[in-house]
Coordinates of C-alpha atoms and ligand atoms in Angstrom, one line a residue:
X1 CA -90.9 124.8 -133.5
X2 CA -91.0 128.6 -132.5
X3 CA -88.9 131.0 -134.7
X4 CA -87.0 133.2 -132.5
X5 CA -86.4 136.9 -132.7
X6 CA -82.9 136.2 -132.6
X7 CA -81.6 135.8 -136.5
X8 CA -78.3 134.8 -137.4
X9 CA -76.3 137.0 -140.2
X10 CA -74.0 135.1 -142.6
X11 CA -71.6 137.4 -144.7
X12 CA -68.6 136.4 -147.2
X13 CA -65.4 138.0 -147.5
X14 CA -65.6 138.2 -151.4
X15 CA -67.8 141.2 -151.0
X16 CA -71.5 139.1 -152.1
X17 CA -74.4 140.3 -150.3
X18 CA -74.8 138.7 -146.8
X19 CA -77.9 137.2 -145.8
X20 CA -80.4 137.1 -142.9
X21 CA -81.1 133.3 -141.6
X22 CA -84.0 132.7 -139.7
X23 CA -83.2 131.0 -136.1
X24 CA -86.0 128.8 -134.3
X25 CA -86.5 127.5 -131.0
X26 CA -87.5 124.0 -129.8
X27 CA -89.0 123.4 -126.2
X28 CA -85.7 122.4 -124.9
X29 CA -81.9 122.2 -126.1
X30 CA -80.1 124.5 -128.6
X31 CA -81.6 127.2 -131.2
X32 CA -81.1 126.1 -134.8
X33 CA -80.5 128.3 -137.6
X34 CA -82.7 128.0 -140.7
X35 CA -80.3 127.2 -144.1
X36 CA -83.2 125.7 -145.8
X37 CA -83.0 129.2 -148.4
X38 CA -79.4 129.0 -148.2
X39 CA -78.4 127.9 -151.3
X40 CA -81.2 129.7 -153.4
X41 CA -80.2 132.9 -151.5
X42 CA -76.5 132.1 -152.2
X43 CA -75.5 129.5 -155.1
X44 CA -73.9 127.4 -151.5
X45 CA -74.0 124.5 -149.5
X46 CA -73.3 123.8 -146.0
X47 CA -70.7 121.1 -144.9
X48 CA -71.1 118.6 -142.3
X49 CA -70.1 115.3 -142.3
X50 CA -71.0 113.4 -139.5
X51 CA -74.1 115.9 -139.1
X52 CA -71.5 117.3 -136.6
X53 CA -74.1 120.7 -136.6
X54 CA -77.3 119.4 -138.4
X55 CA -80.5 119.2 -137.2
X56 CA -82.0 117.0 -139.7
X57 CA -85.7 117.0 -138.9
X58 CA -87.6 118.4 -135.9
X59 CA -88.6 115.7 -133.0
X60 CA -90.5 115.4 -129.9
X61 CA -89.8 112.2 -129.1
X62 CA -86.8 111.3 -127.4
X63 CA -84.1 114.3 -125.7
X64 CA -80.8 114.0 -124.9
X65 CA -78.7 116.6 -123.1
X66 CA -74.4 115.5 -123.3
X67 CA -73.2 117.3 -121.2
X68 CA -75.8 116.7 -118.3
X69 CA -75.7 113.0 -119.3
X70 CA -79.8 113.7 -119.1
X71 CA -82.3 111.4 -121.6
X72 CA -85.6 111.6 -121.9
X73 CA -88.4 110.0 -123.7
X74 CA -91.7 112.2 -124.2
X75 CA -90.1 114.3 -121.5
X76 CA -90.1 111.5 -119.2
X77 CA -86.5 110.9 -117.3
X78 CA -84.8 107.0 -118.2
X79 CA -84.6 106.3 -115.2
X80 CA -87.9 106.8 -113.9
X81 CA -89.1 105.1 -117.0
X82 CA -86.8 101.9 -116.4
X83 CA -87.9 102.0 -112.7
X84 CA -91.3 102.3 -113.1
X85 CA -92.5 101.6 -116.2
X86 CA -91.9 98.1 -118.7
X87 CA -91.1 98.2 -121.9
X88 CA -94.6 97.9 -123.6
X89 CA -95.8 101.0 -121.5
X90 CA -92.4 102.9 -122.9
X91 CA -93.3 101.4 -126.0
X92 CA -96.7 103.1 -126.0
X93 CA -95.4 106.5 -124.8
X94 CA -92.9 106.4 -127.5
X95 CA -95.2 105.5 -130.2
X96 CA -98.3 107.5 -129.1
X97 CA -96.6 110.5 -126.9
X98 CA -98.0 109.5 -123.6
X99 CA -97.8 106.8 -121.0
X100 CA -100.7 104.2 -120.9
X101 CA -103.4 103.9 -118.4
X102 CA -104.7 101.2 -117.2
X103 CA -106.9 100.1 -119.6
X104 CA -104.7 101.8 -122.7
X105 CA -101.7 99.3 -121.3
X106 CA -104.4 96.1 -121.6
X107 CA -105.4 97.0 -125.1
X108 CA -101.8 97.7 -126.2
X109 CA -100.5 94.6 -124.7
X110 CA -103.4 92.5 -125.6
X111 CA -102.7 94.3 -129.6
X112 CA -98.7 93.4 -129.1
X113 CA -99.4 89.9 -128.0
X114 CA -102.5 88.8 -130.7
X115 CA -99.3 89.9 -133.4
X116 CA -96.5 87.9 -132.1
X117 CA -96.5 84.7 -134.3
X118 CA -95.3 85.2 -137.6
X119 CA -96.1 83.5 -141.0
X120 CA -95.4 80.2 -140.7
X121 CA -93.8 79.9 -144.3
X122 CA -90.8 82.7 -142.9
X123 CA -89.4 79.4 -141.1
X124 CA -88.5 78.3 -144.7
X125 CA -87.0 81.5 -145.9
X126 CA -85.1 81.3 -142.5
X127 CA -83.9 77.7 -143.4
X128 CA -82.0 79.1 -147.0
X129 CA -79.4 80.4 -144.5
X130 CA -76.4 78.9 -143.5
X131 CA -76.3 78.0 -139.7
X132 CA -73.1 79.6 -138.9
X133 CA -74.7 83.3 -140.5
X134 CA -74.7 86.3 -138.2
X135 CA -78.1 86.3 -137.0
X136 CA -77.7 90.1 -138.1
X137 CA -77.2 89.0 -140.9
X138 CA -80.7 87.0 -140.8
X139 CA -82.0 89.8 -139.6
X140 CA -81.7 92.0 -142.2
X141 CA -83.3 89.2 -144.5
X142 CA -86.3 88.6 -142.1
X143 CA -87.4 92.0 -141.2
X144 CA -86.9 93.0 -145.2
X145 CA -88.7 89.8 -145.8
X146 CA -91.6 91.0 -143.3
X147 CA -93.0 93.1 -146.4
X148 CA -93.5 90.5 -148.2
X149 CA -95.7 88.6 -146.1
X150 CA -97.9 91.3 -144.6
X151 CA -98.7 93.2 -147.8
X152 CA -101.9 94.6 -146.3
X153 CA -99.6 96.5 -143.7
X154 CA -97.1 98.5 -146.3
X155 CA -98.7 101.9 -147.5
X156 CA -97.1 104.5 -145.1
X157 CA -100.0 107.2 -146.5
X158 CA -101.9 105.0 -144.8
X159 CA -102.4 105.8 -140.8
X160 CA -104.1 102.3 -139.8
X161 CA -101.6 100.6 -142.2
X162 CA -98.9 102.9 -140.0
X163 CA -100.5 101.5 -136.9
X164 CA -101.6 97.7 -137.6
X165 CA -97.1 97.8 -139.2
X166 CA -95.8 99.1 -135.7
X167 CA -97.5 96.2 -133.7
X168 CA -96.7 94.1 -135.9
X169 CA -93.1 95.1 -136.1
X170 CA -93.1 95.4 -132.4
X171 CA -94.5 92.1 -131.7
X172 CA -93.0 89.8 -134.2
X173 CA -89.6 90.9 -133.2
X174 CA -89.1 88.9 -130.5
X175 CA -90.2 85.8 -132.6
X176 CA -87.9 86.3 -135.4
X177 CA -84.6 86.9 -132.8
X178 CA -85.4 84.1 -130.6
X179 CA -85.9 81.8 -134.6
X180 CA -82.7 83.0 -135.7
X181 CA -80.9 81.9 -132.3
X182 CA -83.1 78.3 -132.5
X183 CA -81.6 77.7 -135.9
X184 CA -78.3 78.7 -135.3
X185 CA -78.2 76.0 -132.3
X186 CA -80.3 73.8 -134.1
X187 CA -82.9 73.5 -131.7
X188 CA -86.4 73.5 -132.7
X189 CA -88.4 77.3 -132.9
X190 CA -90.3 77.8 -129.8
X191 CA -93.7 79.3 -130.5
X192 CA -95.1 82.5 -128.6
X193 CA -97.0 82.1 -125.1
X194 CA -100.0 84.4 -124.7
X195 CA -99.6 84.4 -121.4
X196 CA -96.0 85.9 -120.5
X197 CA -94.6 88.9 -120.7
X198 CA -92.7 90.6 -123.6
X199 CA -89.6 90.0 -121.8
X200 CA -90.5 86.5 -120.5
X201 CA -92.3 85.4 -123.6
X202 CA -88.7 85.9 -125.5
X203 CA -86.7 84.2 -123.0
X204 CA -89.1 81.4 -123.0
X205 CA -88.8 81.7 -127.3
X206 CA -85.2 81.6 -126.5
X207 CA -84.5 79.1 -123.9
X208 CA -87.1 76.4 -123.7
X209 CA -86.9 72.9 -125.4
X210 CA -90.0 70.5 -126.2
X211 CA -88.2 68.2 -123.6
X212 CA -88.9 70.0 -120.2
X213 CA -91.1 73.0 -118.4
X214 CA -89.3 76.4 -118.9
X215 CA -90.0 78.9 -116.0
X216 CA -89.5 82.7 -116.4
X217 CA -87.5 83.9 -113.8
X218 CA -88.6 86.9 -112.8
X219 CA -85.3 89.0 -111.9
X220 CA -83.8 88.0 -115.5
X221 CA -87.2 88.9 -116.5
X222 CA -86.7 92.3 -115.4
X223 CA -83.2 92.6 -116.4
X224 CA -84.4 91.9 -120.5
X225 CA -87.4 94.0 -119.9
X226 CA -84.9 96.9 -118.4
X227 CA -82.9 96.4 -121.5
X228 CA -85.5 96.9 -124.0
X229 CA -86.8 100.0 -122.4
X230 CA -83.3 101.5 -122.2
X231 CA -82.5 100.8 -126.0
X232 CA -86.3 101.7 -126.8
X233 CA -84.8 105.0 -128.5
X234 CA -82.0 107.7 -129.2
X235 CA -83.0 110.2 -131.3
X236 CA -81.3 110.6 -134.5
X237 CA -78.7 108.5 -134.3
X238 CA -77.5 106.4 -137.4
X239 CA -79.8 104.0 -137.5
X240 CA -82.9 106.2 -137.1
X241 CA -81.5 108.7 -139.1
X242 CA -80.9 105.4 -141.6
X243 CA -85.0 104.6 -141.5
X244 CA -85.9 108.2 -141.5
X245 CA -84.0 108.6 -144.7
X246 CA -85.0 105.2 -146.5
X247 CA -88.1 105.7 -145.7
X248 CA -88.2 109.1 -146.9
X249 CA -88.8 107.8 -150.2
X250 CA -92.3 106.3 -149.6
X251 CA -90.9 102.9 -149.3
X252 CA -92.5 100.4 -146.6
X253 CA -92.3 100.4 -142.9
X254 CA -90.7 96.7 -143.1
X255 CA -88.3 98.0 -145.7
X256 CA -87.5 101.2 -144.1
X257 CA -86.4 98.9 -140.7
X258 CA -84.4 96.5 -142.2
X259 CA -82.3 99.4 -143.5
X260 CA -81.8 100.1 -139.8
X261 CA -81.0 96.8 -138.7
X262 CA -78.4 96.7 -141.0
X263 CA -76.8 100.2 -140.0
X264 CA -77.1 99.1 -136.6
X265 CA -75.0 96.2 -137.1
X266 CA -71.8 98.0 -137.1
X267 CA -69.2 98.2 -133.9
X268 CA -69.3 101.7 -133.8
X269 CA -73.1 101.5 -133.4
X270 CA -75.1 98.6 -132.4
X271 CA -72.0 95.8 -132.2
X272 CA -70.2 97.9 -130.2
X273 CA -71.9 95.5 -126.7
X274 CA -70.6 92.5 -128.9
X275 CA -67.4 94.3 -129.1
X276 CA -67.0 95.8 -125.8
X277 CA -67.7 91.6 -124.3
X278 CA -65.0 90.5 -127.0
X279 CA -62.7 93.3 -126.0
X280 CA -62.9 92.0 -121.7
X281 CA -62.3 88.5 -123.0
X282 CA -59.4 89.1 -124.9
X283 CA -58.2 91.4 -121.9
X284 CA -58.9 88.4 -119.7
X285 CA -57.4 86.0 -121.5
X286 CA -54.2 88.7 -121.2
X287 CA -54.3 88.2 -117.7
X288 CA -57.6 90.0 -116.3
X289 CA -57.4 93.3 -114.0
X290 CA -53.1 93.0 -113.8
X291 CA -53.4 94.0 -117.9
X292 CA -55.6 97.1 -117.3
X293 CA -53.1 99.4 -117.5
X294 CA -51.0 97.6 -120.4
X295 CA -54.4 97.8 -122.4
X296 CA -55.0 101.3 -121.4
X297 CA -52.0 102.5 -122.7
X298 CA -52.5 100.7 -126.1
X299 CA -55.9 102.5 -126.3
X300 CA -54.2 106.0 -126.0
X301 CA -51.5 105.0 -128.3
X302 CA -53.4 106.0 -131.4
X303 CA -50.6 104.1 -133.7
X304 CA -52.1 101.0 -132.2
X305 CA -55.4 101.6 -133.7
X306 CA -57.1 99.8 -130.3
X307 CA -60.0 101.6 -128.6
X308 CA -61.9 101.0 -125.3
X309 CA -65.1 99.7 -126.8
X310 CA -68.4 100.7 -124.9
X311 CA -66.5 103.8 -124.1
X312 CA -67.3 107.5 -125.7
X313 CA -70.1 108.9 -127.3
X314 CA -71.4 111.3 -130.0
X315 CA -73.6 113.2 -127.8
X316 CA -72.8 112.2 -124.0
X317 CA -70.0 114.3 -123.0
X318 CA -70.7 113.0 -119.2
X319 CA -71.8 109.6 -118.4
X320 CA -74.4 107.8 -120.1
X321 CA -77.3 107.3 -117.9
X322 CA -78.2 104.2 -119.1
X323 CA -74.8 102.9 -118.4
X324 CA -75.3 103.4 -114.7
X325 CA -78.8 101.5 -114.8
X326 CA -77.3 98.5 -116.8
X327 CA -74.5 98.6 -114.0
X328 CA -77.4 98.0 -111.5
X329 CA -79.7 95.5 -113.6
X330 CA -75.5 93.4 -114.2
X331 CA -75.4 93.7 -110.3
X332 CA -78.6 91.8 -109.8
X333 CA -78.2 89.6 -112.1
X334 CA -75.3 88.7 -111.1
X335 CA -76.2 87.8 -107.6
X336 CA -79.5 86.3 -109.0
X337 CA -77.2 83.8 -110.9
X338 CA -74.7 83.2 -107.7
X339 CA -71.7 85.0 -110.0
X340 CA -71.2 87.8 -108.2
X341 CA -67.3 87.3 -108.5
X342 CA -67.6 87.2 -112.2
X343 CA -64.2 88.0 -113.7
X344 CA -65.8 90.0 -116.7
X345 CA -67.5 92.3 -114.0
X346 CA -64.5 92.8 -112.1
X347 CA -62.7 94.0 -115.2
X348 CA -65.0 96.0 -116.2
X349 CA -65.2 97.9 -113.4
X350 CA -61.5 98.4 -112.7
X351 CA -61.6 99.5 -116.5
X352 CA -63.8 102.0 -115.8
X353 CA -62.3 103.5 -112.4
X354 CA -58.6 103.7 -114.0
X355 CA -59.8 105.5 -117.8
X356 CA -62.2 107.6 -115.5
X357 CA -59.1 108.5 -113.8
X358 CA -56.8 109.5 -116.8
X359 CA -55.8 112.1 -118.0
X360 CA -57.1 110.7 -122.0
X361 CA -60.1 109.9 -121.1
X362 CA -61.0 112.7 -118.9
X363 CA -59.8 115.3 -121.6
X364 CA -61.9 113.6 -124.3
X365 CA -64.7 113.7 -121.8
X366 CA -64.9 109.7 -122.5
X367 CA -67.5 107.7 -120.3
X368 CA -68.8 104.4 -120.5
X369 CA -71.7 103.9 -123.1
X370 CA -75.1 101.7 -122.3
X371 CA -72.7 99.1 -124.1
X372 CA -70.1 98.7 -121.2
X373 CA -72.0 96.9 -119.3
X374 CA -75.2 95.2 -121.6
X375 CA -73.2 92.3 -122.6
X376 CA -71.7 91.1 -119.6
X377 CA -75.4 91.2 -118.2
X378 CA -76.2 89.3 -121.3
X379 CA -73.9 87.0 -121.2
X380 CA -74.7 86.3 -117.9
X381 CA -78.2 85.8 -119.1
X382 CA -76.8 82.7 -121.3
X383 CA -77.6 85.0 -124.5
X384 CA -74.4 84.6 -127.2
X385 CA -72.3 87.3 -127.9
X386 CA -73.1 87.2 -131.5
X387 CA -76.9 88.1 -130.5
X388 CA -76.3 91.2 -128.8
X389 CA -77.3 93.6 -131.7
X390 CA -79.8 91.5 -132.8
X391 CA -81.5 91.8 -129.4
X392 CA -80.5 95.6 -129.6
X393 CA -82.9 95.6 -133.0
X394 CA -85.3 94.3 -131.4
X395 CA -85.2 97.1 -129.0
X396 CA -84.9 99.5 -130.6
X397 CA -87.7 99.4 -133.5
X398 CA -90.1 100.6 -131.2
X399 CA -87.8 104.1 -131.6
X400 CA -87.1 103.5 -135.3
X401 CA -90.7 103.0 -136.0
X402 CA -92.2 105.8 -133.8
X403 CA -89.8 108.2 -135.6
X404 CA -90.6 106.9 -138.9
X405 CA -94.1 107.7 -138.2
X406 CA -93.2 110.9 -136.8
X407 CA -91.7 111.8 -140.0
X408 CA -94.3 110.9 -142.3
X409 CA -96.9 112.9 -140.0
X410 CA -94.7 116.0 -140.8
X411 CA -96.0 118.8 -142.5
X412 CA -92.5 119.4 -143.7
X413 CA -91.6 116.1 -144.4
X414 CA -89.1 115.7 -148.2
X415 CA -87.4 113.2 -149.2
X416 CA -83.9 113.3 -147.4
X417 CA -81.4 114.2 -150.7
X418 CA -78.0 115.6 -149.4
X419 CA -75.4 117.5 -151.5
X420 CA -72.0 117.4 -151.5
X421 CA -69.1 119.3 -152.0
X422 CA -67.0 117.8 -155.8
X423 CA -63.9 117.4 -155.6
X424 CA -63.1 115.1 -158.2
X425 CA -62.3 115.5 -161.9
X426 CA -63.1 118.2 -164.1
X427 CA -65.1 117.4 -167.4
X428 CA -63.1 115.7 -169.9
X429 CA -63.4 113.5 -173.1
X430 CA -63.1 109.5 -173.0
X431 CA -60.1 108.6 -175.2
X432 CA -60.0 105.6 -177.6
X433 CA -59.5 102.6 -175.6
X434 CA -55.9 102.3 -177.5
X435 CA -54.9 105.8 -176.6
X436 CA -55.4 105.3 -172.6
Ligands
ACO1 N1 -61.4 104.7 -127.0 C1 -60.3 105.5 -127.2 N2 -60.4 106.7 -127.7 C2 -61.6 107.2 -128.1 C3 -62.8 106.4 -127.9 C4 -62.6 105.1 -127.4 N3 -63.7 104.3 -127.2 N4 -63.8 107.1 -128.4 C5 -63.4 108.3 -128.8 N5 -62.0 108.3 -128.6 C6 -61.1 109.5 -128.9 C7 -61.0 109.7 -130.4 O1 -59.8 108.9 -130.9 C8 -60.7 111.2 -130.5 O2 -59.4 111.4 -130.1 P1 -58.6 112.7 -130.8 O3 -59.4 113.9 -130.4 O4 -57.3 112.7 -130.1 O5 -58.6 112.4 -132.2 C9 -61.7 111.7 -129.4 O6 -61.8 110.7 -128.5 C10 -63.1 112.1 -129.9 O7 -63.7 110.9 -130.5 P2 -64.4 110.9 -131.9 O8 -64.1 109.6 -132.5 O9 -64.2 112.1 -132.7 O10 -65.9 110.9 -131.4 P3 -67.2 110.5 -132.2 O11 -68.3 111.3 -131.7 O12 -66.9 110.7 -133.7 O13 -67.3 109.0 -132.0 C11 -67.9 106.9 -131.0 C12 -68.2 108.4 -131.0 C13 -68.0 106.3 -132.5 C14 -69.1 106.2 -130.2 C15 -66.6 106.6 -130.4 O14 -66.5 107.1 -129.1 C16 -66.3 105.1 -130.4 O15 -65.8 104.5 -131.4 N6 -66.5 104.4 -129.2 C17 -66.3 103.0 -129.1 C18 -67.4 102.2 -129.8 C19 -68.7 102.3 -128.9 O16 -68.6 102.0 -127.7 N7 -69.8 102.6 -129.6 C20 -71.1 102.6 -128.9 C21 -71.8 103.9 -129.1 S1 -73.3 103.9 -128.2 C22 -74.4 103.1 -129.1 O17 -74.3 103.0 -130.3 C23 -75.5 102.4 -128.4

């Protein structure tokens, strides 16, 4: 970061001395003013809940511009990077800051796809759950249990330990979603196949039995791989900023991702695709498109406490870009799979035209999120609502892990400790328990 000449001046009405604040520049996106001093200088804290104004670290991994509805990774546009690229190449660009070669993309595959089994003693910590558990839920457990199986892997001072944890993570996800779907169907756990894809290898983890040939189909195929790459990474959003912060401490790469599977797991973040799928059914089961309206109007009544799941966002104050791709990658599957008059599609587009169109959303500059469209594609796809976010995990660790390593590579790197402003009781004295 470049500090700017520009400095900002803070000064108090009380008549205390006001002071200068230094103001730096990234390579893109707004200035940020310097409070680091702020309460040596001044005996005061900031307050931000929600990190509404806070740049919490520096970055140059992913960018995202709201109002343009713009995202990049390493510079690189979404959706050149979802056209052109897979997932292991934005993968690599993520975790090493630029796009692979031809030989680079070999050894990185070849690296992802020597680390895909896992230990074979996780399938009996997997068995201690109960089959009707959340696969988040196993989740959680299986990644946090990941650190204690590859203990030669955990010391984040470490840069090979860094590197040899990031494959690993990256690689063994897959295994671990498609074992926690196997279980919870009973089925037996489909080992890896050397030679698929990413994408295909966990479809095949997914779908096959021991009883017949599985073939990869290559346009679902492209529709997983497409929706890896476009959940690779956010920036600091709250899972990241979740690993960023646990791992702060020093604790282990395994450790410091299960802490973001389980922040993930909520429906404002990562279950909002399980959500926004639960959300069509229920209008569906309503009475499809002719309920629109009747469930639009409940959504702006804010007594009702409804909301239109896989709509609005933090930072995108214009549509999310990924949300138009995943429109695309729902079309073709779609017509791949002969359901191109899918009900669930239907609504969701007539869903989007009318709150596009009104007056609440438009106001609120509300557009649909990546997750308006993911889980009908999924769905589709034969994947169970209740795996959506795991699948998003998986996804996503490529970003949590590159920005994890990102942190601990940082000059300025502390342990994340926030303050807060007290506002509850004053010192007092415990009374005798019979004077209370
Ligand atoms: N439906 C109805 N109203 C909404 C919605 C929605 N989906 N989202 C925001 N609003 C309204 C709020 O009620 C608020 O109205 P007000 O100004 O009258 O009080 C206004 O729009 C601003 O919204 P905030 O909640 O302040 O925005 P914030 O940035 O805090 O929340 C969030 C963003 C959590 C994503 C929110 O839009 C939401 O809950 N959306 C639905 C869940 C969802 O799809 N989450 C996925 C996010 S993408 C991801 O994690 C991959």
């Amino acid at each position: 970061m470049k500090l700017s000449d520009n400095k900002a001046t803070l000064s108090f009405s009380n008549g205390s001395p006001s002071v200068e604040l230094p103001v730096y520049q990234g390579s893109i996106g707004p200035d940020v003013v310097d409070i680091r001093k702020l309460y040596a200088q001044t005996g005061m804290f900031t307050y931000d809940p929600g990190f509404m104004s806070t740049a919490a670290t520096q970055s140059g991994i992913t960018y995202i511009d709201g109002d343009k509805g713009e995202l990049l990774y390493r510079g690189y546009p979404i959706e050149q990077l979802a056209t052109n690229c897979d997932f292991l190449e934005t993968c690599h660009l993520l975790l090493y800051g630029n796009l692979p070669n031809t030989a680079q993309k070999a050894d990185f595959t070849k690296r992802v796809t020597m680390h895909t089994m896992v230990n074979e003693q996780m399938q009996f910590f997997l068995r201690g759950f109960r089959r009707d558990a959340h696969p988040m839920a196993i989740m959680t457990g299986l990644v946090g249990a990941l650190s204690a199986f590859y203990h030669d892997s955990t010391d984040i001072t470490n840069a090979e330990h860094r590197d040899i944890s990031a494959i690993r993570l990256i690689a063994k996800m897959p295994t671990l979603v498609a074992m926690a779907y196997k279980y919870s169907v009973g089925q037996p756990f489909v080992y890896p196949k050397n030679d698929l894809s990413y994408a295909g290898n966990f479809l095949r983890m997914m779908f096959a039995n021991p009883c017949e040939e599985y073939k990869v189909n290559p346009v679902i195929e492209r529709a997983m791989d497409r929706i890896f790459t476009l959940h690779a990474d956010h920036e600091q959003n709250a899972s990241t900023s979740t690993v960023r912060l646990c791992g702060s401490s020093g604790t282990n790469p395994f450790a410091a991702i299960a802490a973001g599977v389980a922040c993930l797991w909520g429906p404002s973040h990562g279950g909002a695709n399980e959500a926004a799928l639960n959300m069509l059914e229920d209008i569906q089961k309503m009475g499809g498109v002719a309920k629109v309206g009747e469930f639009i109007d409940k959504v702006k009544d804010k007594n009702s406490g409804v909301k239109l799941m896989g709509f609005g966002h933090r930072v995108y104050k214009n549509y999310d870009p990924r949300a138009k791709l995943m429109q695309e990658t729902c079309k073709e599957v779609l017509n791949e799979l002969g359901l191109h008059n899918d009900p669930l599609f239907k609504l969701a587009m007539q869903l989007e035209k009318i709150a596009l169109e009104d007056d609440y959303f438009v106001q609120r500059k509300l557009y649909p999120n990546v997750d308006f469209y993911s889980g009908i594609v999924q769905r589709a796809i034969g994947i169970p609502v209740s795996m959506f976010t795991a699948i998003f995990a998986l996804a996503r660790t490529v970003g949590w892990i590159a920005q994890l390593n990102e942190m601990i590579g940082d000059p300025e790197y502390k342990i994340g400790r926030p303050r807060q402003l007290f506002t509850g009781s004053v010192k007092r004295d415990v009374q005798p328990l019979a004077k209370r």
